Amino acid sequence: MELQLVAKPSAARAGRHWVMRAVRSQGVPTEALDVIELLTGELLANAVVHGPAAGGIRIRTWRSGRVVSVAVSDESCTRPVVRDPAPTSAGGRGMLLIDTLASAWGVDDGGPTGKTVWFSLDVGAA
């Protein structure tokens, strides 16, 4: 399943809602939905904030047995960094959340056309 969006503030919300509908249709257990929604929101927010204004964003999600994956592609070549922000910092926790809560995550280099950041989550019974 795939969705194309333009990088603007409303894209994060629209993409998050699309992913949630998609994973529900794939029979993902209810107890995994909050984590998927949180991590998807972080990937999409990063694509909107750190990618080029009005650039393209592509969202994909799929399930393979017990594992659900979400991938967000954008037109920025800058790789995300896991930070350890001060407790009083207003931001910088997105990739830390993904690193902490996802079963696996990574970045696929798209060369001059950007990158894809993805996470996988073991959601239990297939």
PDB file of C-alpha atoms in Angstrom:
ATOM      1  CA  MET A   1       0.000   0.000   0.000  1.00  0.00           C
ATOM      2  CA  GLU A   2       1.333   3.418  -0.901  1.00  0.00           C
ATOM      3  CA  LEU A   3       0.337   7.091  -0.602  1.00  0.00           C
ATOM      4  CA  GLN A   4       1.940  10.154  -2.221  1.00  0.00           C
ATOM      5  CA  LEU A   5       1.794  13.537  -0.450  1.00  0.00           C
ATOM      6  CA  VAL A   6       3.286  17.007  -0.743  1.00  0.00           C
ATOM      7  CA  ALA A   7       5.485  18.139   2.163  1.00  0.00           C
ATOM      8  CA  LYS A   8       3.289  20.612   4.024  1.00  0.00           C
ATOM      9  CA  PRO A   9       2.096  20.633   7.653  1.00  0.00           C
ATOM     10  CA  SER A  10      -1.160  18.792   6.918  1.00  0.00           C
ATOM     11  CA  ALA A  11       0.757  15.928   5.257  1.00  0.00           C
ATOM     12  CA  ALA A  12       1.857  14.434   8.581  1.00  0.00           C
ATOM     13  CA  ARG A  13      -1.712  14.135   9.830  1.00  0.00           C
ATOM     14  CA  ALA A  14      -3.097  12.873   6.517  1.00  0.00           C
ATOM     15  CA  GLY A  15      -0.331  10.285   6.183  1.00  0.00           C
ATOM     16  CA  ARG A  16      -0.706   9.107   9.767  1.00  0.00           C
ATOM     17  CA  HIS A  17      -4.464   8.600   9.316  1.00  0.00           C
ATOM     18  CA  TRP A  18      -3.881   6.720   6.051  1.00  0.00           C
ATOM     19  CA  VAL A  19      -1.357   4.382   7.695  1.00  0.00           C
ATOM     20  CA  MET A  20      -3.715   3.694  10.596  1.00  0.00           C
ATOM     21  CA  ARG A  21      -6.542   2.736   8.233  1.00  0.00           C
ATOM     22  CA  ALA A  22      -4.149   0.515   6.292  1.00  0.00           C
ATOM     23  CA  VAL A  23      -2.767  -1.346   9.309  1.00  0.00           C
ATOM     24  CA  ARG A  24      -6.228  -1.863  10.768  1.00  0.00           C
ATOM     25  CA  SER A  25      -7.270  -3.444   7.455  1.00  0.00           C
ATOM     26  CA  GLN A  26      -4.235  -5.751   7.783  1.00  0.00           C
ATOM     27  CA  GLY A  27      -5.575  -7.071  11.101  1.00  0.00           C
ATOM     28  CA  VAL A  28      -2.937  -5.464  13.327  1.00  0.00           C
ATOM     29  CA  PRO A  29      -3.756  -6.044  17.009  1.00  0.00           C
ATOM     30  CA  THR A  30      -5.250  -3.051  18.817  1.00  0.00           C
ATOM     31  CA  GLU A  31      -2.459  -2.946  21.397  1.00  0.00           C
ATOM     32  CA  ALA A  32       0.110  -2.154  18.660  1.00  0.00           C
ATOM     33  CA  LEU A  33      -1.822   0.712  17.043  1.00  0.00           C
ATOM     34  CA  ASP A  34      -0.686   3.509  19.378  1.00  0.00           C
ATOM     35  CA  VAL A  35       2.994   2.722  18.818  1.00  0.00           C
ATOM     36  CA  ILE A  36       2.545   2.498  15.035  1.00  0.00           C
ATOM     37  CA  GLU A  37       0.703   5.820  15.027  1.00  0.00           C
ATOM     38  CA  LEU A  38       3.367   7.528  17.166  1.00  0.00           C
ATOM     39  CA  LEU A  39       6.305   6.261  15.110  1.00  0.00           C
ATOM     40  CA  THR A  40       4.583   7.006  11.801  1.00  0.00           C
ATOM     41  CA  GLY A  41       3.862  10.534  12.990  1.00  0.00           C
ATOM     42  CA  GLU A  42       7.524  11.030  13.856  1.00  0.00           C
ATOM     43  CA  LEU A  43       8.730   9.847  10.436  1.00  0.00           C
ATOM     44  CA  LEU A  44       6.226  12.051   8.650  1.00  0.00           C
ATOM     45  CA  ALA A  45       6.979  15.100  10.791  1.00  0.00           C
ATOM     46  CA  ASN A  46      10.683  14.672  10.039  1.00  0.00           C
ATOM     47  CA  ALA A  47       9.962  14.464   6.305  1.00  0.00           C
ATOM     48  CA  VAL A  48       7.891  17.654   6.422  1.00  0.00           C
ATOM     49  CA  VAL A  49      10.273  19.617   8.662  1.00  0.00           C
ATOM     50  CA  HIS A  50      13.615  18.467   7.256  1.00  0.00           C
ATOM     51  CA  GLY A  51      12.718  17.834   3.621  1.00  0.00           C
ATOM     52  CA  PRO A  52      12.351  20.510   0.957  1.00  0.00           C
ATOM     53  CA  ALA A  53       9.258  22.718   1.162  1.00  0.00           C
ATOM     54  CA  ALA A  54       6.530  21.329  -1.104  1.00  0.00           C
ATOM     55  CA  GLY A  55       8.729  18.309  -1.868  1.00  0.00           C
ATOM     56  CA  GLY A  56       7.265  14.890  -2.432  1.00  0.00           C
ATOM     57  CA  ILE A  57       6.641  12.383   0.357  1.00  0.00           C
ATOM     58  CA  ARG A  58       5.844   8.735  -0.277  1.00  0.00           C
ATOM     59  CA  ILE A  59       4.446   6.510   2.472  1.00  0.00           C
ATOM     60  CA  ARG A  60       4.303   2.736   2.283  1.00  0.00           C
ATOM     61  CA  THR A  61       3.118   0.154   4.766  1.00  0.00           C
ATOM     62  CA  TRP A  62       3.032  -3.621   4.639  1.00  0.00           C
ATOM     63  CA  ARG A  63       2.680  -6.608   6.902  1.00  0.00           C
ATOM     64  CA  SER A  64       4.656  -9.823   6.751  1.00  0.00           C
ATOM     65  CA  GLY A  65       3.471 -12.307   9.354  1.00  0.00           C
ATOM     66  CA  ARG A  66       3.995 -10.790  12.779  1.00  0.00           C
ATOM     67  CA  VAL A  67       5.819  -7.707  11.497  1.00  0.00           C
ATOM     68  CA  VAL A  68       4.319  -4.427  10.303  1.00  0.00           C
ATOM     69  CA  SER A  69       6.564  -1.982   8.462  1.00  0.00           C
ATOM     70  CA  VAL A  70       6.147   1.677   7.568  1.00  0.00           C
ATOM     71  CA  ALA A  71       8.490   3.554   5.214  1.00  0.00           C
ATOM     72  CA  VAL A  72       8.546   7.280   4.496  1.00  0.00           C
ATOM     73  CA  SER A  73      10.521   8.613   1.527  1.00  0.00           C
ATOM     74  CA  ASP A  74      11.353  12.276   1.067  1.00  0.00           C
ATOM     75  CA  GLU A  75      13.531  14.378  -1.216  1.00  0.00           C
ATOM     76  CA  SER A  76      16.169  15.272   1.395  1.00  0.00           C
ATOM     77  CA  CYS A  77      19.508  13.470   1.403  1.00  0.00           C
ATOM     78  CA  THR A  78      20.112  14.350   5.076  1.00  0.00           C
ATOM     79  CA  ARG A  79      20.087  11.223   7.209  1.00  0.00           C
ATOM     80  CA  PRO A  80      18.173  11.278  10.497  1.00  0.00           C
ATOM     81  CA  VAL A  81      20.153  11.230  13.731  1.00  0.00           C
ATOM     82  CA  VAL A  82      19.199   9.676  17.049  1.00  0.00           C
ATOM     83  CA  ARG A  83      19.691  12.447  19.590  1.00  0.00           C
ATOM     84  CA  ASP A  84      19.662  12.498  23.379  1.00  0.00           C
ATOM     85  CA  PRO A  85      18.088  15.905  24.031  1.00  0.00           C
ATOM     86  CA  ALA A  86      18.008  17.604  27.415  1.00  0.00           C
ATOM     87  CA  PRO A  87      14.737  17.090  29.297  1.00  0.00           C
ATOM     88  CA  THR A  88      13.906  20.756  28.740  1.00  0.00           C
ATOM     89  CA  SER A  89      14.476  20.655  24.955  1.00  0.00           C
ATOM     90  CA  ALA A  90      11.395  21.317  22.860  1.00  0.00           C
ATOM     91  CA  GLY A  91      12.271  18.735  20.203  1.00  0.00           C
ATOM     92  CA  GLY A  92      14.783  16.211  18.996  1.00  0.00           C
ATOM     93  CA  ARG A  93      13.114  13.075  20.353  1.00  0.00           C
ATOM     94  CA  GLY A  94      11.570  11.619  17.194  1.00  0.00           C
ATOM     95  CA  MET A  95      14.353   9.280  16.156  1.00  0.00           C
ATOM     96  CA  LEU A  96      15.037   8.387  19.802  1.00  0.00           C
ATOM     97  CA  LEU A  97      11.428   7.172  20.047  1.00  0.00           C
ATOM     98  CA  ILE A  98      11.806   5.164  16.857  1.00  0.00           C
ATOM     99  CA  ASP A  99      15.125   3.705  18.048  1.00  0.00           C
ATOM    100  CA  THR A 100      13.585   2.774  21.404  1.00  0.00           C
ATOM    101  CA  LEU A 101      10.153   1.453  20.377  1.00  0.00           C
ATOM    102  CA  ALA A 102      10.621  -0.117  16.927  1.00  0.00           C
ATOM    103  CA  SER A 103      11.769  -3.709  16.510  1.00  0.00           C
ATOM    104  CA  ALA A 104      14.091  -2.453  13.745  1.00  0.00           C
ATOM    105  CA  TRP A 105      14.600   0.700  11.712  1.00  0.00           C
ATOM    106  CA  GLY A 106      16.892   2.018   9.045  1.00  0.00           C
ATOM    107  CA  VAL A 107      17.591   4.445   6.240  1.00  0.00           C
ATOM    108  CA  ASP A 108      17.793   3.523   2.571  1.00  0.00           C
ATOM    109  CA  ASP A 109      19.816   6.006   0.533  1.00  0.00           C
ATOM    110  CA  GLY A 110      18.052   7.138  -2.626  1.00  0.00           C
ATOM    111  CA  GLY A 111      21.085   9.006  -3.935  1.00  0.00           C
ATOM    112  CA  PRO A 112      20.404  12.527  -5.192  1.00  0.00           C
ATOM    113  CA  THR A 113      16.644  11.923  -5.079  1.00  0.00           C
ATOM    114  CA  GLY A 114      16.466  11.594  -1.269  1.00  0.00           C
ATOM    115  CA  LYS A 115      16.085   8.787   1.213  1.00  0.00           C
ATOM    116  CA  THR A 116      13.629   6.379   2.794  1.00  0.00           C
ATOM    117  CA  VAL A 117      13.405   6.002   6.555  1.00  0.00           C
ATOM    118  CA  TRP A 118      11.554   2.917   7.749  1.00  0.00           C
ATOM    119  CA  PHE A 119      10.633   1.050  10.903  1.00  0.00           C
ATOM    120  CA  SER A 120       9.318  -2.420  11.619  1.00  0.00           C
ATOM    121  CA  LEU A 121       7.331  -3.517  14.633  1.00  0.00           C
ATOM    122  CA  ASP A 122       6.611  -7.040  15.800  1.00  0.00           C
ATOM    123  CA  VAL A 123       2.874  -6.917  16.499  1.00  0.00           C
ATOM    124  CA  GLY A 124       2.449 -10.503  17.691  1.00  0.00           C
ATOM    125  CA  ALA A 125       0.190 -13.128  16.200  1.00  0.00           C
ATOM    126  CA  ALA A 126      -0.024 -13.234  12.424  1.00  0.00           C
TER     127      ALA A 126
END
